[in-house]
Each structure stands twice: as structure tokens, then as C-alpha cells.
Tab-separated table of C-alpha atoms and ligand atoms in Angstrom:
chain	number	residue	atom	x	y	z
A	154	MET	CA	17.266	7.895	-121.959
A	155	LYS	CA	17.974	11.540	-122.734
A	156	TYR	CA	20.278	13.415	-120.382
A	157	TYR	CA	19.975	17.223	-120.116
A	158	ARG	CA	22.225	19.488	-118.090
A	159	PRO	CA	20.787	23.024	-118.120
A	160	GLY	CA	22.649	26.051	-116.764
A	161	SER	CA	19.656	28.024	-115.490
A	162	VAL	CA	16.329	27.401	-113.766
A	163	GLU	CA	14.464	28.846	-116.796
A	164	GLU	CA	16.181	26.417	-119.137
A	165	ALA	CA	15.534	23.538	-116.711
A	166	LEU	CA	11.813	24.337	-116.597
A	167	GLU	CA	11.595	24.130	-120.388
A	168	LEU	CA	13.486	20.829	-120.420
A	169	LEU	CA	11.162	19.332	-117.804
A	170	GLN	CA	8.694	18.762	-120.671
A	171	GLY	CA	11.049	15.974	-121.765
A	172	GLY	CA	12.377	14.581	-118.504
A	173	ILE	CA	12.268	14.594	-114.709
A	174	PRO	CA	14.699	16.316	-112.316
A	175	LEU	CA	17.843	14.344	-111.511
A	176	ALA	CA	19.478	15.300	-108.217
A	177	GLY	CA	21.546	12.835	-106.136
A	178	GLY	CA	20.201	9.910	-108.156
A	179	THR	CA	19.785	7.591	-105.162
A	180	VAL	CA	16.153	6.911	-106.074
A	181	LEU	CA	16.413	7.465	-109.823
A	182	THR	CA	19.507	5.385	-110.614
A	183	PRO	CA	17.823	2.018	-109.931
A	184	ARG	CA	14.917	3.189	-112.135
A	185	ARG	CA	17.156	4.408	-114.997
A	186	TYR	CA	15.974	1.874	-117.608
A	187	SER	CA	12.378	3.042	-117.325
A	188	LEU	CA	13.060	6.792	-117.660
A	189	GLU	CA	12.650	8.745	-120.898
A	190	GLY	CA	14.781	11.698	-119.885
A	191	VAL	CA	16.434	13.351	-116.888
A	192	VAL	CA	17.232	17.005	-116.247
A	193	ASP	CA	20.355	17.212	-114.088
A	194	ILE	CA	19.980	20.115	-111.627
A	195	ARG	CA	23.602	20.328	-110.510
A	196	ASP	CA	24.528	23.433	-112.578
A	197	LEU	CA	21.558	25.503	-111.381
A	198	GLY	CA	23.390	27.043	-108.421
A	199	LEU	CA	20.968	25.546	-105.903
A	200	SER	CA	23.404	23.973	-103.495
A	201	GLY	CA	24.093	26.563	-100.780
A	202	ILE	CA	22.921	26.763	-97.169
A	203	THR	CA	22.775	30.142	-95.419
A	204	LEU	CA	21.811	31.169	-91.908
A	205	GLU	CA	20.723	34.808	-91.662
A	206	GLY	CA	18.710	36.402	-88.876
A	207	GLY	CA	17.651	32.980	-87.614
A	208	TRP	CA	16.318	31.870	-91.033
A	209	ILE	CA	17.979	28.765	-92.506
A	210	ALA	CA	17.763	28.815	-96.316
A	211	ILE	CA	18.695	25.567	-98.047
A	212	GLY	CA	19.116	25.100	-101.795
A	213	ALA	CA	17.270	22.129	-103.295
A	214	GLY	CA	20.585	20.735	-104.523
A	215	ALA	CA	22.277	20.842	-101.093
A	216	VAL	CA	22.928	17.369	-99.708
A	217	ILE	CA	21.746	16.218	-96.280
A	218	GLN	CA	25.345	16.033	-95.054
A	219	ASP	CA	25.682	19.811	-95.626
A	220	LEU	CA	23.048	20.468	-92.940
A	221	PHE	CA	24.449	17.712	-90.726
A	222	SER	CA	27.780	19.589	-90.800
A	223	MET	CA	26.187	22.684	-89.188
A	224	GLN	CA	26.198	21.021	-85.771
A	225	ASP	CA	27.436	24.131	-83.982
A	226	ARG	CA	24.568	26.304	-85.270
A	227	LEU	CA	21.483	24.064	-85.183
A	228	PRO	CA	19.578	22.227	-82.421
A	229	SER	CA	20.976	18.750	-81.786
A	230	SER	CA	17.595	17.163	-82.592
A	231	VAL	CA	17.703	18.585	-86.157
A	232	ILE	CA	21.192	17.136	-86.555
A	233	ARG	CA	19.962	13.806	-85.168
A	234	ALA	CA	17.125	13.691	-87.714
A	235	CYS	CA	19.730	14.231	-90.479
A	236	ARG	CA	21.889	11.419	-89.112
A	237	LEU	CA	18.955	9.008	-88.847
A	238	GLU	CA	17.811	9.827	-92.389
A	239	ALA	CA	20.583	7.799	-94.013
A	240	ASN	CA	24.151	6.601	-93.626
A	241	LEU	CA	27.138	8.847	-94.424
A	242	ASN	CA	27.498	7.746	-98.068
A	243	LEU	CA	23.833	8.388	-98.827
A	244	ARG	CA	23.795	11.669	-96.888
A	245	ASN	CA	26.576	12.855	-99.180
A	246	MET	CA	24.462	12.090	-102.261
A	247	MET	CA	20.825	12.674	-101.440
A	248	THR	CA	19.581	16.225	-101.833
A	249	PHE	CA	16.859	18.179	-100.076
A	250	GLY	CA	14.920	18.435	-103.348
A	251	GLY	CA	15.053	14.661	-103.848
A	252	MET	CA	14.106	14.008	-100.235
A	253	LEU	CA	11.131	16.404	-100.335
A	254	SER	CA	9.982	14.975	-103.629
A	255	SER	CA	10.213	11.284	-102.770
A	256	SER	CA	10.140	10.739	-98.988
A	257	ASP	CA	7.216	9.346	-97.092
A	258	ALA	CA	6.369	9.583	-93.388
A	259	ARG	CA	9.190	7.182	-92.500
A	260	SER	CA	11.637	10.002	-93.130
A	261	PRO	CA	12.978	11.451	-89.844
A	262	LEU	CA	14.052	14.624	-91.631
A	263	LEU	CA	10.728	15.212	-93.381
A	264	THR	CA	8.992	14.719	-90.013
A	265	MET	CA	11.350	17.273	-88.470
A	266	LEU	CA	10.742	19.750	-91.334
A	267	VAL	CA	6.981	19.412	-90.762
A	268	ALA	CA	7.464	20.183	-87.054
A	269	LEU	CA	9.637	23.177	-87.978
A	270	ASP	CA	6.968	24.463	-90.389
A	271	ALA	CA	9.524	24.680	-93.210
A	272	HIS	CA	8.534	26.508	-96.379
A	273	ILE	CA	9.280	25.113	-99.826
A	274	ASP	CA	10.132	27.149	-102.948
A	275	ILE	CA	8.756	25.825	-106.210
A	276	GLU	CA	8.974	26.828	-109.858
A	277	PRO	CA	7.245	27.718	-112.090
A	278	GLY	CA	5.227	30.417	-110.372
A	279	GLU	CA	7.645	31.413	-107.586
A	280	ARG	CA	5.513	29.542	-105.063
A	281	HIS	CA	6.565	29.544	-101.405
A	282	LEU	CA	4.455	26.844	-99.751
A	283	PRO	CA	4.289	25.773	-96.099
A	284	VAL	CA	5.563	22.188	-96.051
A	285	ARG	CA	2.127	20.661	-95.407
A	286	ASP	CA	0.652	22.535	-98.382
A	287	PHE	CA	3.631	21.373	-100.414
A	288	LEU	CA	2.936	17.727	-99.484
A	289	GLU	CA	-0.655	18.139	-100.604
A	290	PHE	CA	0.564	19.824	-103.833
A	291	ARG	CA	3.062	16.959	-104.365
A	292	SER	CA	0.294	14.361	-104.125
A	293	ARG	CA	-1.985	15.969	-106.703
A	294	GLU	CA	0.202	17.989	-109.106
A	295	GLN	CA	0.192	16.647	-112.663
A	296	GLU	CA	2.468	19.262	-114.238
A	297	ALA	CA	6.266	19.128	-113.975
A	298	PHE	CA	7.729	21.287	-111.211
A	299	LEU	CA	11.097	22.053	-109.743
A	300	ILE	CA	11.827	22.493	-106.043
A	301	THR	CA	14.439	25.239	-105.860
A	302	GLY	CA	14.893	25.515	-102.098
A	303	LEU	CA	13.406	25.474	-98.635
A	304	GLY	CA	13.778	27.391	-95.421
A	305	PHE	CA	12.803	27.413	-91.776
A	306	LEU	CA	13.189	29.602	-88.747
A	307	ASN	CA	15.793	28.246	-86.349
A	308	PRO	CA	13.542	27.161	-83.436
A	309	GLN	CA	14.023	28.169	-79.825
A	310	GLY	CA	13.350	24.576	-78.888
A	311	ALA	CA	13.294	21.343	-80.870
A	312	SER	CA	13.244	17.656	-80.105
A	313	TYR	CA	13.097	14.333	-81.934
A	314	GLU	CA	12.347	10.786	-80.738
A	315	GLN	CA	11.805	7.537	-82.592
A	316	VAL	CA	11.202	3.839	-82.083
A	317	SER	CA	12.617	1.509	-84.717
A	318	ARG	CA	13.538	-2.161	-85.021
A	319	SER	CA	17.253	-1.323	-84.801
A	320	PRO	CA	18.958	1.997	-83.927
A	321	GLY	CA	19.701	3.000	-87.548
A	322	ASP	CA	16.519	1.667	-89.139
A	323	PHE	CA	13.623	3.768	-90.418
A	324	PRO	CA	11.197	4.574	-87.590
A	325	LEU	CA	8.090	2.548	-86.862
A	326	VAL	CA	6.931	5.720	-85.125
A	327	CYS	CA	8.741	9.029	-84.746
A	328	ALA	CA	7.823	12.417	-83.311
A	329	ALA	CA	9.411	15.818	-83.714
A	330	GLY	CA	8.604	18.900	-81.670
A	331	SER	CA	9.397	22.585	-82.048
A	332	MET	CA	8.807	25.830	-80.215
A	333	HIS	CA	8.841	29.286	-81.853
A	334	PRO	CA	8.036	32.612	-80.206
A	335	GLU	CA	4.960	34.180	-81.828
A	336	GLY	CA	4.131	37.761	-80.822
A	337	GLU	CA	3.696	37.747	-77.046
A	338	GLY	CA	3.317	33.993	-76.863
A	339	ARG	CA	4.757	30.775	-78.206
A	340	THR	CA	3.703	28.226	-80.799
A	341	TYR	CA	4.380	24.555	-80.180
A	342	ARG	CA	4.240	21.998	-82.994
A	343	VAL	CA	4.394	18.218	-82.867
A	344	ALA	CA	4.742	16.125	-86.039
A	345	LEU	CA	4.264	12.369	-86.132
A	346	GLY	CA	5.900	10.076	-88.678
A	347	GLY	CA	6.596	6.419	-89.300
A	348	PHE	CA	3.428	5.549	-91.183
A	349	GLY	CA	1.789	6.637	-94.438
A	350	ASP	CA	2.685	9.014	-97.239
A	351	GLU	CA	3.386	12.046	-95.096
A	352	PRO	CA	3.842	13.092	-91.462
A	353	VAL	CA	0.852	14.549	-89.611
A	354	ARG	CA	1.014	17.586	-87.342
A	355	MET	CA	-0.740	19.377	-84.504
A	356	GLU	CA	0.039	22.855	-83.165
A	357	TRP	CA	-0.834	24.822	-80.064
A	358	SER	CA	-0.513	28.509	-79.195
A	359	PRO	CA	-1.660	28.288	-75.585
A	360	VAL	CA	-2.853	31.275	-73.617
A	361	GLY	CA	-2.738	30.473	-69.925
A	362	ALA	CA	-3.123	26.699	-70.454
A	363	ALA	CA	-1.279	24.499	-67.961
A	364	ALA	CA	1.544	22.362	-69.351
A	365	ALA	CA	-0.264	19.243	-68.100
A	366	ASP	CA	-3.296	20.094	-70.279
A	367	LEU	CA	-1.125	20.447	-73.378
A	368	LEU	CA	0.664	17.168	-72.691
A	369	GLY	CA	-2.659	15.394	-72.272
A	370	GLU	CA	-3.977	16.924	-75.500
A	371	ALA	CA	-0.848	15.953	-77.426
A	372	THR	CA	-1.037	12.367	-76.166
A	373	ALA	CA	-4.707	12.025	-77.073
A	374	TRP	CA	-4.192	13.640	-80.508
A	375	ALA	CA	-1.273	11.301	-81.365
A	376	GLU	CA	-3.106	8.156	-80.217
A	377	THR	CA	-6.086	9.099	-82.360
A	378	ALA	CA	-3.936	10.087	-85.350
A	379	TYR	CA	-2.307	6.620	-85.397
A	380	ALA	CA	-5.361	4.607	-84.310
A	381	GLN	CA	-5.584	2.980	-87.778
A	382	ALA	CA	-1.840	2.992	-88.540
A	383	GLY	CA	-1.345	-0.754	-88.877
A	384	ASP	CA	0.828	-2.519	-91.489
A	385	PRO	CA	3.038	-5.628	-91.608
A	386	PHE	CA	5.753	-3.816	-89.610
A	387	ALA	CA	3.586	-2.902	-86.592
A	388	SER	CA	-0.025	-3.124	-85.464
A	389	ALA	CA	-2.206	-0.014	-85.167
A	390	GLU	CA	-2.570	-0.614	-81.402
A	391	TYR	CA	1.207	-0.624	-80.976
A	392	ARG	CA	1.770	2.466	-83.126
A	393	ALA	CA	-1.027	4.420	-81.425
A	394	GLU	CA	0.379	3.729	-77.977
A	395	ILE	CA	3.961	4.608	-78.974
A	396	ALA	CA	2.745	7.728	-80.824
A	397	GLY	CA	1.093	8.977	-77.614
A	398	VAL	CA	4.242	8.392	-75.576
A	399	LEU	CA	6.589	10.034	-78.114
A	400	ALA	CA	4.324	13.043	-78.770
A	401	ARG	CA	4.151	13.693	-75.047
A	402	ARG	CA	7.918	13.285	-74.691
A	403	VAL	CA	8.890	15.713	-77.496
A	404	LEU	CA	6.361	18.314	-76.339
A	405	GLN	CA	7.602	18.004	-72.768
A	406	GLU	CA	11.135	18.666	-74.000
A	407	VAL	CA	10.221	21.850	-75.895
A	408	LEU	CA	8.016	23.048	-73.009
A	409	ALA	CA	10.935	22.780	-70.573
B	22	FAD	C1	18.549	2.448	-99.893
B	22	FAD	C2	17.516	3.539	-99.833
B	22	FAD	C3	16.390	3.365	-99.027
B	22	FAD	C4	15.426	4.382	-98.953
B	22	FAD	N1	14.328	4.163	-98.172
B	22	FAD	C5	13.418	5.156	-97.999
B	22	FAD	C6	12.295	5.000	-97.131
B	22	FAD	O1	12.102	3.943	-96.546
B	22	FAD	N2	11.448	6.025	-96.977
B	22	FAD	C7	11.634	7.182	-97.631
B	22	FAD	O2	10.871	8.106	-97.431
B	22	FAD	N3	12.649	7.344	-98.485
B	22	FAD	C8	13.548	6.369	-98.675
B	22	FAD	N4	14.608	6.551	-99.528
B	22	FAD	C9	14.526	7.707	-100.409
B	22	FAD	C10	15.263	8.916	-100.000
B	22	FAD	O3	14.286	9.863	-99.722
B	22	FAD	C11	16.098	9.297	-101.201
B	22	FAD	O4	17.286	8.510	-101.196
B	22	FAD	C12	16.609	10.719	-101.376
B	22	FAD	O5	15.953	11.597	-100.544
B	22	FAD	C13	16.484	11.135	-102.814
B	22	FAD	O6	17.335	12.199	-103.051
B	22	FAD	P1	18.179	12.309	-104.401
B	22	FAD	O7	18.775	13.677	-104.363
B	22	FAD	O8	19.113	11.170	-104.527
B	22	FAD	O9	17.022	12.239	-105.513
B	22	FAD	P2	16.954	11.614	-106.973
B	22	FAD	O10	17.128	10.117	-106.936
B	22	FAD	O11	17.845	12.353	-107.877
B	22	FAD	O12	15.446	11.964	-107.299
B	22	FAD	C14	14.374	11.383	-106.535
B	22	FAD	C15	13.030	11.968	-107.018
B	22	FAD	O13	12.973	13.350	-106.678
B	22	FAD	C16	12.770	14.154	-107.839
B	22	FAD	N5	13.543	15.395	-107.630
B	22	FAD	C17	14.846	15.485	-107.287
B	22	FAD	N6	15.193	16.775	-107.130
B	22	FAD	C18	14.085	17.512	-107.388
B	22	FAD	C19	13.816	18.907	-107.390
B	22	FAD	N7	14.741	19.825	-107.086
B	22	FAD	N8	12.564	19.319	-107.723
B	22	FAD	C20	11.595	18.420	-108.022
B	22	FAD	N9	11.793	17.075	-108.016
B	22	FAD	C21	13.022	16.630	-107.702
B	22	FAD	C22	13.293	13.310	-108.988
B	22	FAD	O14	12.730	13.678	-110.218
B	22	FAD	C23	12.855	11.923	-108.541
B	22	FAD	O15	11.498	11.697	-108.826
B	22	FAD	C24	15.575	5.560	-99.677
B	22	FAD	C25	16.694	5.704	-100.508
B	22	FAD	C26	17.652	4.726	-100.588
B	22	FAD	C27	18.837	4.910	-101.503
């Protein structure tokens, strides 16, 4: 296996013709004997996290523990999603780039980032994609790419709930909610995770709708979204019912 350690993003992009990005290595290390080459991203200066004017900008090389450490500046539900993502040792190794590139819908943090409508920066091409477009891009892109960072607007309200076999396990079903002011009104988002390749999401910008209507809509949407979500860990009937309950609960919290 060839090991490259470029000093700039431009150099890294050229080297990606001969290898794939290496970040924390938690996924790649067990696969090391099958890799032709890796491009270590640690010298690219991508590891900072800044909070300016309510916008959280996170470098792709920042580790999950870096965000977890910002407990005094972020909603507790975002911190909880970081904690549930992995144990302390892994949180100190796994990066946001690695997580965005390799996580599926069982990731509490990816589910939270979908609810927060995070945007992902990708090279080449200086693309700045909403996270759901990024997940679609990730599933179809054939050419090598580098995630350089991501960002999201600190929400006015956020919540996270999950059901799992044990408290620290990956969720069988999870839901994340967020509320952002938008012009005169507010936008509410609920993301569902726990099953499949990526979280799913619904959003509402209600004008004059009663809270009870929104809660009913969210419940019905979540039950339908997970109506076929059966696998050896849980039946579709179970997931659909829990999805309805959790979607309602997280929306209720951000509506309050
Ligand atoms: C024990 C264990 C259990 C796990 N279980 C789950 C699970 O059930 N569900 C789940 O979703 N995830 C799971 N994960 C994966 C988890 O998402 C990863 O551990 C972590 O997010 C990878 O981050 P890393 O920085 O270590 O990436 P690396 O191992 O360095 O890389 C992982 C992948 O991301 C690519 N990559 C890394 N950085 C970039 C970048 N900047 N731009 C483009 N591509 C990049 C790499 O090329 C590679 O393909 C598990 C991991 C471990 C160790």
C-alpha cells in the first residue's frame, strides 16, 4: 500500500488518483490489506471548528470529540448525538469527513446533521451541498472527491431521541428535530434514522397551522417512511410505530 501525506488540498486532489482519503482510520485500518494507496489528510489544515454569527464551521479533519467539547455553546441534543455516535476513544479518532463519507442511517450524528440542514464542502469544484444532496452525490459519484468541511446554523431549538437495544448501542430508530427562524416564520425539520443507507427528512414552514396538526402530520409521515423498514434487528411494524412516536416527540420539543 502506498502512503501519501500531502501538504495542500491541491496536492491531495492530484494524489487521489492513486489512493483514497485517510482520516481517523477507524474504518480504513481494518481494510488496510486491500487498499492500493491512502492519502493522509492530516496536514491539510482542515481540523478547526469556528462559531461565528451563529454559523458553526467544522473542518473535515476535526474529530467528533472536538464538537462534543463545545457543550457550553451548542444545544444539548447536538452534544448528545455526538456522545451516542461512539465511545470516547473512537470520538477522539473519527473525523467529520470520515463520518460523512462512511456512515449510514444508524449514525445519530448524521441524523442530527440532516435535521440541522448542514451543508458540506467538497473538492474539486468548490461545491457546497445541502447534506441530503451530498448523500445523493455520495451514493452515485464515481470520481474521487475530498470533503473539506461542513457547516450549519446553530438552531434556536433542537432535540434528539432514540430507541436502541442498550443505552450506548446504535439506534434501532432515532429522530432529530430542529427549528430555525426563516423570514417572518419558522422552519421545523425532523430527520429519522436507524434504518437504511441514509436518514430521511421532512420539513414544515407552517403559516397559521395549529401545533396539533403538525404533530399529527409528523407522526403519519414517520410511520409511512418506516413502513417497510424491517431487518433482522427489528420488524417494520415495530420501527414504524416507534418512528411515529419519536418524530412526534422531537417536534413537540422544538415547538415548545
Ligand atoms: C467499531 C466501529 C463500529 C462502527 N459502526 C458503524 C455503524 O454501525 N454505522 C455507521 O454508520 N458507522 C459505523 N462506524 C463507522 C464510523 O462512521 C467511522 O468510525 C468514522 O466515522 C470514520 O471516520 P474516520 O475519520 O476514522 O475515517 P477513515 O477510516 O479514515 O475513513 C473512512 C472512509 O471515509 C473516507 N474519508 C475520510 N475522510 C474523508 C474526506 N475528508 N473526504 C472524503 N472521504 C473521506 C475514507 O476514504 C474512507 O472511505 C463504525 C466504526 C467503528 C470503528
